[in-house]
Amino acid sequence: MARKSRLTYTATLMLLLITWKESTYCNGLTVSPPENLVITDPGHLGQLEITWNPPESLPNMTECSVRYQLEYYNTYRDSWASIRTSKRTYTAQFDLMKDVRVRIYTLLSGTCTNDTMIKSTDYTEVIQKPPSTGVVGTEVLDFKCVFHNMEYTECQWRRSEKIPDNSLQKLYFWHKELGQAQECPKYNTLGGVRIGCTFADAPLPVFTDINFCLNGSSPEGPLKPTYASLQIQNHVKCAATKKLHLQTGPDKFELHWEHPDGKVPGHCLEYEVEHNQEGPDGKESSTESLTGGRTSLTLSIDINKTHCFRVRSKVHKYCASTSYWSDWSHPVCQPEQKDVTPEPDAIWDAIPVYIYIAVAIIAMLVLSLCVWAMFKLKKPVQEKKVESLLTSLFARRPLLGPIEA
């Protein structure tokens, strides 16, 4: 027991000696923060270049390793991000309609610091304010992009009510395969107003940041720009499932379907099956989720009820951070719901009232035209008969001469 206590005492004493030696060796050794911190905008719609220089007071020691700790506020995630690098430049993504905040420290380590890390107590910081140009309240609303079937991308937005009339909006985009930002290749319009953009002929790349800027002009001045940055593989919307097959047994249903059209891998899909049943007691509805690319479902049934199923799909969280549900498939029912031919009386009852009114008006117009035509044809004959009658009358009874006194 005494031996164990002596070993513990010796180890503690050695640790204290090492700590004292390091603190003595590094006592008074400090390092200043970097200098000339500059943020440059190369026109990549929010991707900014950050550069800096080492501090002039940095000791010129070959046995020292100099690194830098860069911290910047990620305006898309509303949190600080931090990286350590030996370089003197870094590129980061920012929302240019918010403050750009960057700060940097100097890190010193190596034999000169007895392999301990020394960090500058101070930091160099730059804060850039967003531009104040643009008519207030003219930013677009609900900007989003959808990667349909992993085949083409469509971006949409809504106009603010404060956007002046005769305004023209423009969408620009940039990614690392482009030198400079480019304008939307094909705008979607509604009533002459731009409401979206389709990228079909030149698809956007996946697994890379794509930056968007939606700005514009108006008679009252430039519109407030809106910025967004995303990766389109995280915004997939599948096509609706087309083929559903329903097999019935004595007391169960087996529902099968095929993967939707498009380029989405089957193993990345999850499905939702909606089951509606209707019987003497009324209607019931339930849904069931299926993951792992499953395309079948077996259910126990009540043969006294009518059962209908429909399916929709989306990319699950293991293949994409976000995704959209597809449209519902056409329902398949058992027993099948057939179109029934209505009885003749039912057909007449189903005709809307306004059709009767339209037919009556047309009939009256036709009748009026017929009467008018008959009157025009008979009028010359009646005039000739009157003229002939007057001629005969005067021929039989000559005019009376002067009366003699």
Tab-separated table of C-alpha atoms in Angstrom:
chain	number	residue	atom	x	y	z
A	1	MET	CA	0.000	0.000	0.000
A	2	ALA	CA	2.841	2.354	0.893
A	3	ARG	CA	4.607	1.508	-2.389
A	4	LYS	CA	1.490	2.462	-4.400
A	5	SER	CA	1.295	5.773	-2.546
A	6	ARG	CA	4.964	6.536	-3.334
A	7	LEU	CA	4.367	5.828	-7.051
A	8	THR	CA	1.337	8.122	-7.123
A	9	TYR	CA	3.302	10.874	-5.358
A	10	THR	CA	6.195	10.502	-7.835
A	11	ALA	CA	3.924	10.655	-10.893
A	12	THR	CA	2.153	13.742	-9.559
A	13	LEU	CA	5.487	15.451	-8.857
A	14	MET	CA	6.761	14.732	-12.379
A	15	LEU	CA	3.559	16.121	-13.939
A	16	LEU	CA	3.903	19.283	-11.891
A	17	LEU	CA	7.549	19.664	-12.945
A	18	ILE	CA	6.656	19.259	-16.639
A	19	THR	CA	3.833	21.776	-16.355
A	20	TRP	CA	6.089	24.241	-14.534
A	21	LYS	CA	8.804	23.844	-17.149
A	22	GLU	CA	6.386	24.500	-20.043
A	23	SER	CA	4.840	27.498	-18.357
A	24	THR	CA	8.295	28.861	-17.592
A	25	TYR	CA	9.491	28.289	-21.149
A	26	CYS	CA	6.421	29.896	-22.703
A	27	ASN	CA	6.106	32.613	-20.089
A	28	GLY	CA	5.818	35.971	-21.857
A	29	LEU	CA	5.512	34.461	-25.361
A	30	THR	CA	2.460	35.965	-27.058
A	31	VAL	CA	1.282	36.307	-30.628
A	32	SER	CA	-0.701	39.039	-32.335
A	33	PRO	CA	-3.767	38.502	-34.566
A	34	PRO	CA	-3.483	38.597	-38.370
A	35	GLU	CA	-3.550	41.883	-40.222
A	36	ASN	CA	-5.160	43.345	-43.375
A	37	LEU	CA	-8.277	41.183	-43.243
A	38	VAL	CA	-10.119	41.827	-46.541
A	39	ILE	CA	-13.422	40.456	-47.919
A	40	THR	CA	-13.772	40.515	-51.715
A	41	ASP	CA	-16.883	39.886	-53.808
A	42	PRO	CA	-15.941	38.310	-57.183
A	43	GLY	CA	-19.555	38.407	-58.414
A	44	HIS	CA	-20.498	34.849	-57.429
A	45	LEU	CA	-23.786	35.868	-55.751
A	46	GLY	CA	-22.690	35.479	-52.173
A	47	GLN	CA	-19.536	33.387	-52.318
A	48	LEU	CA	-16.897	35.765	-50.945
A	49	GLU	CA	-13.112	35.541	-50.822
A	50	ILE	CA	-11.431	36.235	-47.486
A	51	THR	CA	-7.706	37.097	-47.348
A	52	TRP	CA	-5.337	38.243	-44.590
A	53	ASN	CA	-1.661	38.720	-43.771
A	54	PRO	CA	0.330	37.336	-40.838
A	55	PRO	CA	1.059	39.793	-38.031
A	56	GLU	CA	4.238	41.804	-38.442
A	57	SER	CA	5.220	41.097	-34.842
A	58	LEU	CA	5.259	37.344	-35.441
A	59	PRO	CA	8.605	35.965	-34.201
A	60	ASN	CA	10.783	34.654	-37.001
A	61	MET	CA	11.322	31.168	-35.667
A	62	THR	CA	11.838	28.299	-38.076
A	63	GLU	CA	10.844	25.808	-35.414
A	64	CYS	CA	7.408	27.420	-35.063
A	65	SER	CA	4.274	26.424	-36.976
A	66	VAL	CA	1.856	29.243	-37.769
A	67	ARG	CA	-1.822	28.568	-38.415
A	68	TYR	CA	-4.978	30.650	-38.359
A	69	GLN	CA	-8.415	30.172	-36.865
A	70	LEU	CA	-11.106	31.772	-39.059
A	71	GLU	CA	-14.611	32.284	-37.714
A	72	TYR	CA	-17.519	33.610	-39.756
A	73	TYR	CA	-21.240	33.888	-39.187
A	74	ASN	CA	-23.168	31.511	-41.450
A	75	THR	CA	-26.219	33.608	-42.330
A	76	TYR	CA	-28.063	30.622	-43.839
A	77	ARG	CA	-27.761	28.529	-40.649
A	78	ASP	CA	-27.723	31.438	-38.185
A	79	SER	CA	-24.646	30.093	-36.397
A	80	TRP	CA	-20.904	30.631	-36.250
A	81	ALA	CA	-18.618	28.411	-38.314
A	82	SER	CA	-14.937	27.884	-37.526
A	83	ILE	CA	-12.017	26.472	-39.522
A	84	ARG	CA	-8.280	26.189	-38.948
A	85	THR	CA	-5.902	26.568	-41.858
A	86	SER	CA	-2.285	27.305	-42.632
A	87	LYS	CA	-3.290	29.219	-45.774
A	88	ARG	CA	-3.988	32.923	-45.931
A	89	THR	CA	-7.163	32.772	-47.970
A	90	TYR	CA	-10.567	31.149	-47.638
A	91	THR	CA	-13.891	31.168	-49.523
A	92	ALA	CA	-17.248	31.117	-47.736
A	93	GLN	CA	-20.925	31.546	-48.614
A	94	PHE	CA	-22.951	34.481	-47.275
A	95	ASP	CA	-26.403	35.982	-47.680
A	96	LEU	CA	-25.556	39.419	-49.019
A	97	MET	CA	-28.778	40.930	-47.660
A	98	LYS	CA	-27.465	40.376	-44.112
A	99	ASP	CA	-24.356	41.482	-42.237
A	100	VAL	CA	-21.149	39.707	-43.277
A	101	ARG	CA	-19.125	39.042	-40.107
A	102	VAL	CA	-15.605	37.554	-40.133
A	103	ARG	CA	-12.928	37.366	-37.438
A	104	ILE	CA	-9.557	35.626	-37.344
A	105	TYR	CA	-6.941	34.544	-34.754
A	106	THR	CA	-3.277	33.542	-35.005
A	107	LEU	CA	-2.229	30.100	-33.753
A	108	LEU	CA	1.390	29.304	-32.856
A	109	SER	CA	2.749	25.846	-32.008
A	110	GLY	CA	5.891	23.719	-32.299
A	111	THR	CA	9.108	23.283	-30.440
A	112	CYS	CA	9.262	27.020	-29.832
A	113	THR	CA	6.181	26.655	-27.635
A	114	ASN	CA	7.216	23.262	-26.281
A	115	ASP	CA	4.487	21.683	-28.482
A	116	THR	CA	1.720	23.690	-26.848
A	117	MET	CA	-0.810	25.752	-28.786
A	118	ILE	CA	-0.702	29.506	-28.294
A	119	LYS	CA	-3.673	31.499	-29.562
A	120	SER	CA	-3.728	35.257	-29.931
A	121	THR	CA	-5.845	36.807	-27.232
A	122	ASP	CA	-7.200	39.372	-29.660
A	123	TYR	CA	-8.676	38.869	-33.122
A	124	THR	CA	-9.062	40.910	-36.258
A	125	GLU	CA	-12.682	41.432	-37.321
A	126	VAL	CA	-14.495	42.843	-40.354
A	127	ILE	CA	-18.254	43.527	-40.522
A	128	GLN	CA	-19.791	44.462	-43.860
A	129	LYS	CA	-23.296	45.925	-43.950
A	130	PRO	CA	-25.661	44.977	-46.788
A	131	PRO	CA	-26.291	47.602	-49.463
A	132	SER	CA	-29.165	49.958	-48.738
A	133	THR	CA	-30.295	50.225	-52.368
A	134	GLY	CA	-33.693	48.999	-53.558
A	135	VAL	CA	-37.318	49.911	-53.000
A	136	VAL	CA	-38.323	48.852	-49.474
A	137	GLY	CA	-40.500	45.732	-49.297
A	138	THR	CA	-39.928	44.570	-52.895
A	139	GLU	CA	-38.108	41.315	-52.071
A	140	VAL	CA	-39.750	38.251	-53.611
A	141	LEU	CA	-41.664	35.806	-51.427
A	142	ASP	CA	-41.421	32.010	-51.093
A	143	PHE	CA	-38.476	31.440	-53.418
A	144	LYS	CA	-37.900	27.712	-53.903
A	145	CYS	CA	-36.465	25.302	-56.473
A	146	VAL	CA	-37.719	21.785	-57.246
A	147	PHE	CA	-35.657	19.080	-58.983
A	148	HIS	CA	-38.405	17.205	-60.849
A	149	ASN	CA	-37.663	13.470	-61.189
A	150	MET	CA	-33.940	14.398	-61.033
A	151	GLU	CA	-34.316	15.452	-64.682
A	152	TYR	CA	-34.918	19.211	-64.708
A	153	THR	CA	-35.107	22.039	-62.181
A	154	GLU	CA	-37.857	24.613	-61.808
A	155	CYS	CA	-37.562	27.629	-59.496
A	156	GLN	CA	-40.631	29.601	-58.434
A	157	TRP	CA	-41.394	32.737	-56.451
A	158	ARG	CA	-44.226	35.112	-55.538
A	159	ARG	CA	-44.213	38.847	-56.096
A	160	SER	CA	-44.547	41.149	-53.125
A	161	GLU	CA	-47.638	43.348	-53.045
A	162	LYS	CA	-45.316	46.353	-52.778
A	163	ILE	CA	-43.620	45.710	-56.120
A	164	PRO	CA	-44.537	48.631	-58.423
A	165	ASP	CA	-46.381	48.019	-61.666
A	166	ASN	CA	-44.289	47.497	-64.817
A	167	SER	CA	-41.453	45.987	-62.744
A	168	LEU	CA	-39.115	43.510	-64.442
A	169	GLN	CA	-37.575	40.766	-62.321
A	170	LYS	CA	-34.441	38.848	-63.320
A	171	LEU	CA	-32.973	35.637	-61.907
A	172	TYR	CA	-29.211	35.030	-61.958
A	173	PHE	CA	-27.368	31.862	-60.908
A	174	TRP	CA	-23.792	30.717	-60.382
A	175	HIS	CA	-21.942	27.503	-59.513
A	176	LYS	CA	-18.320	26.457	-59.610
A	177	GLU	CA	-18.513	25.262	-63.223
A	178	LEU	CA	-19.310	28.813	-64.376
A	179	GLY	CA	-16.890	31.695	-64.672
A	180	GLN	CA	-19.474	34.380	-63.944
A	181	ALA	CA	-23.124	34.489	-63.023
A	182	GLN	CA	-25.655	33.831	-65.798
A	183	GLU	CA	-29.313	34.777	-66.285
A	184	CYS	CA	-32.248	32.366	-66.291
A	185	PRO	CA	-32.422	30.482	-69.622
A	186	LYS	CA	-36.255	30.260	-69.719
A	187	TYR	CA	-38.658	32.314	-67.647
A	188	ASN	CA	-42.140	31.112	-66.691
A	189	THR	CA	-44.791	33.818	-66.859
A	190	LEU	CA	-48.380	34.310	-65.728
A	191	GLY	CA	-50.331	37.197	-67.184
A	192	GLY	CA	-47.114	38.673	-68.550
A	193	VAL	CA	-45.422	38.562	-65.115
A	194	ARG	CA	-42.335	36.434	-64.431
A	195	ILE	CA	-43.058	33.892	-61.692
A	196	GLY	CA	-40.407	31.214	-62.261
A	197	CYS	CA	-37.498	29.807	-64.239
A	198	THR	CA	-36.954	26.373	-65.818
A	199	PHE	CA	-33.520	24.765	-66.248
A	200	ALA	CA	-34.067	21.986	-68.788
A	201	ASP	CA	-31.672	22.204	-71.738
A	202	ALA	CA	-28.663	22.827	-69.474
A	203	PRO	CA	-29.341	20.923	-66.211
A	204	LEU	CA	-27.898	22.245	-62.972
A	205	PRO	CA	-25.139	20.112	-61.394
A	206	VAL	CA	-25.797	18.007	-58.301
A	207	PHE	CA	-23.755	17.888	-55.084
A	208	THR	CA	-22.488	21.435	-55.513
A	209	ASP	CA	-23.630	24.773	-54.124
A	210	ILE	CA	-25.739	26.780	-56.558
A	211	ASN	CA	-26.194	30.455	-55.755
A	212	PHE	CA	-29.229	32.438	-56.892
A	213	CYS	CA	-29.965	36.153	-56.951
A	214	LEU	CA	-33.396	37.504	-57.872
A	215	ASN	CA	-33.409	41.249	-58.463
A	216	GLY	CA	-35.005	43.656	-60.915
A	217	SER	CA	-35.936	47.190	-61.870
A	218	SER	CA	-39.051	49.320	-61.634
A	219	PRO	CA	-40.157	52.871	-62.482
A	220	GLU	CA	-39.517	53.767	-58.825
A	221	GLY	CA	-35.994	52.325	-58.744
A	222	PRO	CA	-34.186	48.992	-58.359
A	223	LEU	CA	-35.918	46.151	-56.521
A	224	LYS	CA	-34.510	44.645	-53.350
A	225	PRO	CA	-32.513	41.518	-54.268
A	226	THR	CA	-33.155	38.088	-52.777
A	227	TYR	CA	-30.310	35.570	-52.400
A	228	ALA	CA	-30.433	31.789	-51.957
A	229	SER	CA	-27.913	28.956	-51.980
A	230	LEU	CA	-28.792	25.260	-52.265
A	231	GLN	CA	-27.863	21.856	-53.657
A	232	ILE	CA	-30.598	20.591	-55.945
A	233	GLN	CA	-30.281	16.884	-55.046
A	234	ASN	CA	-31.853	17.922	-51.735
A	235	HIS	CA	-34.949	19.340	-53.442
A	236	VAL	CA	-36.279	16.401	-55.466
A	237	LYS	CA	-39.945	15.856	-56.290
A	238	CYS	CA	-40.776	12.490	-57.853
A	239	ALA	CA	-43.378	11.899	-60.522
A	240	ALA	CA	-46.682	10.400	-59.474
A	241	THR	CA	-46.834	6.601	-59.377
A	242	LYS	CA	-48.696	5.413	-62.462
A	243	LYS	CA	-49.176	1.654	-62.152
A	244	LEU	CA	-50.930	0.123	-59.140
A	245	HIS	CA	-51.974	-3.537	-59.020
A	246	LEU	CA	-54.464	-4.881	-56.518
A	247	GLN	CA	-54.808	-8.613	-55.880
A	248	THR	CA	-57.572	-9.894	-53.651
A	249	GLY	CA	-57.711	-12.971	-51.468
A	250	PRO	CA	-60.396	-14.418	-49.197
A	251	ASP	CA	-59.630	-11.987	-46.397
A	252	LYS	CA	-56.749	-9.777	-47.539
A	253	PHE	CA	-55.507	-7.350	-50.197
A	254	GLU	CA	-52.061	-7.336	-51.771
A	255	LEU	CA	-51.194	-3.956	-53.283
A	256	HIS	CA	-48.211	-3.671	-55.634
A	257	TRP	CA	-46.877	-0.689	-57.556
A	258	GLU	CA	-43.902	0.318	-59.690
A	259	HIS	CA	-41.317	2.995	-58.988
A	260	PRO	CA	-42.230	6.366	-60.542
A	261	ASP	CA	-40.644	7.447	-63.800
A	262	GLY	CA	-37.434	9.448	-63.604
A	263	LYS	CA	-33.854	9.055	-62.436
A	264	VAL	CA	-34.464	8.724	-58.691
A	265	PRO	CA	-32.897	5.450	-57.432
A	266	GLY	CA	-35.511	3.035	-56.120
A	267	HIS	CA	-33.670	2.400	-52.849
A	268	CYS	CA	-33.839	6.136	-52.044
A	269	LEU	CA	-37.635	6.232	-52.114
A	270	GLU	CA	-40.128	6.033	-49.304
A	271	TYR	CA	-43.850	5.659	-49.895
A	272	GLU	CA	-47.074	6.598	-48.234
A	273	VAL	CA	-50.165	4.482	-48.910
A	274	GLU	CA	-53.598	5.923	-48.245
A	275	HIS	CA	-56.384	3.401	-47.602
A	276	ASN	CA	-60.010	4.572	-47.763
A	277	GLN	CA	-62.805	2.171	-46.920
A	278	GLU	CA	-66.531	2.771	-47.051
A	279	GLY	CA	-69.267	0.581	-45.629
A	280	PRO	CA	-72.606	0.685	-43.837
A	281	ASP	CA	-70.967	2.380	-40.858
A	282	GLY	CA	-69.530	5.221	-42.961
A	283	LYS	CA	-66.063	6.092	-44.257
A	284	GLU	CA	-62.672	5.418	-42.704
A	285	SER	CA	-59.240	6.565	-43.826
A	286	SER	CA	-55.722	5.537	-42.797
A	287	THR	CA	-52.164	5.902	-44.081
A	288	GLU	CA	-49.092	3.706	-43.808
A	289	SER	CA	-45.466	4.629	-44.484
A	290	LEU	CA	-43.023	2.270	-46.209
A	291	THR	CA	-39.242	2.807	-46.374
A	292	GLY	CA	-36.336	0.999	-47.975
A	293	GLY	CA	-37.809	1.106	-51.469
A	294	ARG	CA	-40.669	-1.321	-50.624
A	295	THR	CA	-43.328	-1.410	-53.341
A	296	SER	CA	-45.958	-3.723	-51.860
A	297	LEU	CA	-48.379	-3.829	-48.965
A	298	THR	CA	-50.623	-6.586	-47.586
A	299	LEU	CA	-53.720	-5.715	-45.567
A	300	SER	CA	-56.522	-7.649	-43.930
A	301	ILE	CA	-59.918	-6.561	-45.246
A	302	ASP	CA	-63.604	-6.478	-44.498
A	303	ILE	CA	-65.348	-7.882	-47.569
A	304	ASN	CA	-68.490	-5.904	-46.738
A	305	LYS	CA	-66.757	-2.612	-47.469
A	306	THR	CA	-65.438	-0.830	-50.554
A	307	HIS	CA	-61.660	-0.318	-50.405
A	308	CYS	CA	-59.637	2.278	-52.367
A	309	PHE	CA	-55.876	2.820	-52.342
A	310	ARG	CA	-53.520	5.489	-53.656
A	311	VAL	CA	-49.755	6.010	-53.318
A	312	ARG	CA	-47.271	8.882	-53.235
A	313	SER	CA	-43.487	8.962	-52.773
A	314	LYS	CA	-40.501	11.116	-51.846
A	315	VAL	CA	-36.732	10.772	-51.357
A	316	HIS	CA	-36.017	9.665	-47.785
A	317	LYS	CA	-33.653	11.399	-45.385
A	318	TYR	CA	-30.769	8.980	-45.968
A	319	CYS	CA	-30.416	10.168	-49.580
A	320	ALA	CA	-31.356	13.857	-49.246
A	321	SER	CA	-31.636	16.362	-46.429
A	322	THR	CA	-34.995	17.606	-47.728
A	323	SER	CA	-37.471	16.521	-50.411
A	324	TYR	CA	-41.057	16.998	-51.571
A	325	TRP	CA	-43.932	14.532	-51.669
A	326	SER	CA	-45.060	13.590	-55.158
A	327	ASP	CA	-48.640	13.988	-56.307
A	328	TRP	CA	-50.995	11.145	-55.389
A	329	SER	CA	-51.489	8.322	-57.871
A	330	HIS	CA	-54.903	7.562	-59.331
A	331	PRO	CA	-56.822	5.383	-56.851
A	332	VAL	CA	-57.438	1.692	-57.398
A	333	CYS	CA	-60.557	0.229	-55.757
A	334	GLN	CA	-62.119	-3.118	-54.898
A	335	PRO	CA	-64.792	-3.793	-55.894
A	336	GLU	CA	-64.043	-1.770	-59.011
A	337	GLN	CA	-66.041	1.431	-59.381
A	338	LYS	CA	-67.512	1.302	-62.876
A	339	ASP	CA	-69.189	4.125	-64.732
A	340	VAL	CA	-72.956	3.472	-64.779
A	341	THR	CA	-75.001	4.534	-67.858
A	342	PRO	CA	-77.874	6.681	-66.582
A	343	GLU	CA	-81.486	6.049	-67.507
A	344	PRO	CA	-83.071	8.359	-70.151
A	345	ASP	CA	-85.073	10.240	-67.527
A	346	ALA	CA	-81.961	10.657	-65.455
A	347	ILE	CA	-80.142	12.069	-68.489
A	348	TRP	CA	-82.773	14.765	-68.910
A	349	ASP	CA	-82.699	15.489	-65.193
A	350	ALA	CA	-78.921	15.877	-65.336
A	351	ILE	CA	-79.041	18.542	-68.051
A	352	PRO	CA	-78.422	21.952	-66.442
A	353	VAL	CA	-81.160	24.614	-66.579
A	354	TYR	CA	-79.000	27.054	-68.520
A	355	ILE	CA	-78.901	24.607	-71.454
A	356	TYR	CA	-82.707	24.697	-71.619
A	357	ILE	CA	-82.623	28.499	-71.636
A	358	ALA	CA	-80.023	28.568	-74.412
A	359	VAL	CA	-82.071	26.183	-76.578
A	360	ALA	CA	-85.242	28.275	-76.061
A	361	ILE	CA	-83.462	31.481	-77.083
A	362	ILE	CA	-82.040	29.864	-80.222
A	363	ALA	CA	-85.498	28.505	-81.165
A	364	MET	CA	-87.078	31.957	-80.781
A	365	LEU	CA	-84.388	33.522	-82.959
A	366	VAL	CA	-84.898	30.925	-85.698
A	367	LEU	CA	-88.680	31.389	-85.588
A	368	SER	CA	-88.329	35.176	-85.831
A	369	LEU	CA	-86.039	34.848	-88.863
A	370	CYS	CA	-88.532	32.537	-90.576
A	371	VAL	CA	-91.455	34.973	-90.021
A	372	TRP	CA	-89.390	37.891	-91.254
A	373	ALA	CA	-88.380	35.996	-94.413
A	374	MET	CA	-91.959	35.014	-95.196
A	375	PHE	CA	-93.132	38.608	-94.749
A	376	LYS	CA	-90.459	39.865	-97.167
A	377	LEU	CA	-91.495	37.330	-99.802
A	378	LYS	CA	-95.243	38.069	-99.573
A	379	LYS	CA	-94.997	41.883	-99.510
A	380	PRO	CA	-94.254	42.488	-103.303
A	381	VAL	CA	-97.125	40.153	-104.313
A	382	GLN	CA	-99.609	42.072	-102.149
A	383	GLU	CA	-98.482	45.416	-103.638
A	384	LYS	CA	-98.970	44.086	-107.200
A	385	LYS	CA	-102.486	42.853	-106.365
A	386	VAL	CA	-103.533	46.285	-105.027
A	387	GLU	CA	-102.124	48.074	-108.092
A	388	SER	CA	-103.960	45.719	-110.505
A	389	LEU	CA	-107.227	46.179	-108.617
A	390	LEU	CA	-107.057	49.997	-108.838
A	391	THR	CA	-106.308	49.877	-112.590
A	392	SER	CA	-109.362	47.725	-113.288
A	393	LEU	CA	-111.577	49.969	-111.219
A	394	PHE	CA	-110.666	53.148	-113.090
A	395	ALA	CA	-110.951	51.451	-116.481
A	396	ARG	CA	-114.563	50.461	-115.871
A	397	ARG	CA	-115.606	53.889	-114.578
A	398	PRO	CA	-114.059	56.757	-116.633
A	399	LEU	CA	-113.391	60.070	-115.059
A	400	LEU	CA	-116.375	62.515	-114.911
A	401	GLY	CA	-116.192	65.516	-117.259
A	402	PRO	CA	-117.231	69.119	-116.469
A	403	ILE	CA	-120.864	69.631	-115.427
A	404	GLU	CA	-122.879	71.731	-117.835
A	405	ALA	CA	-125.147	74.382	-116.482
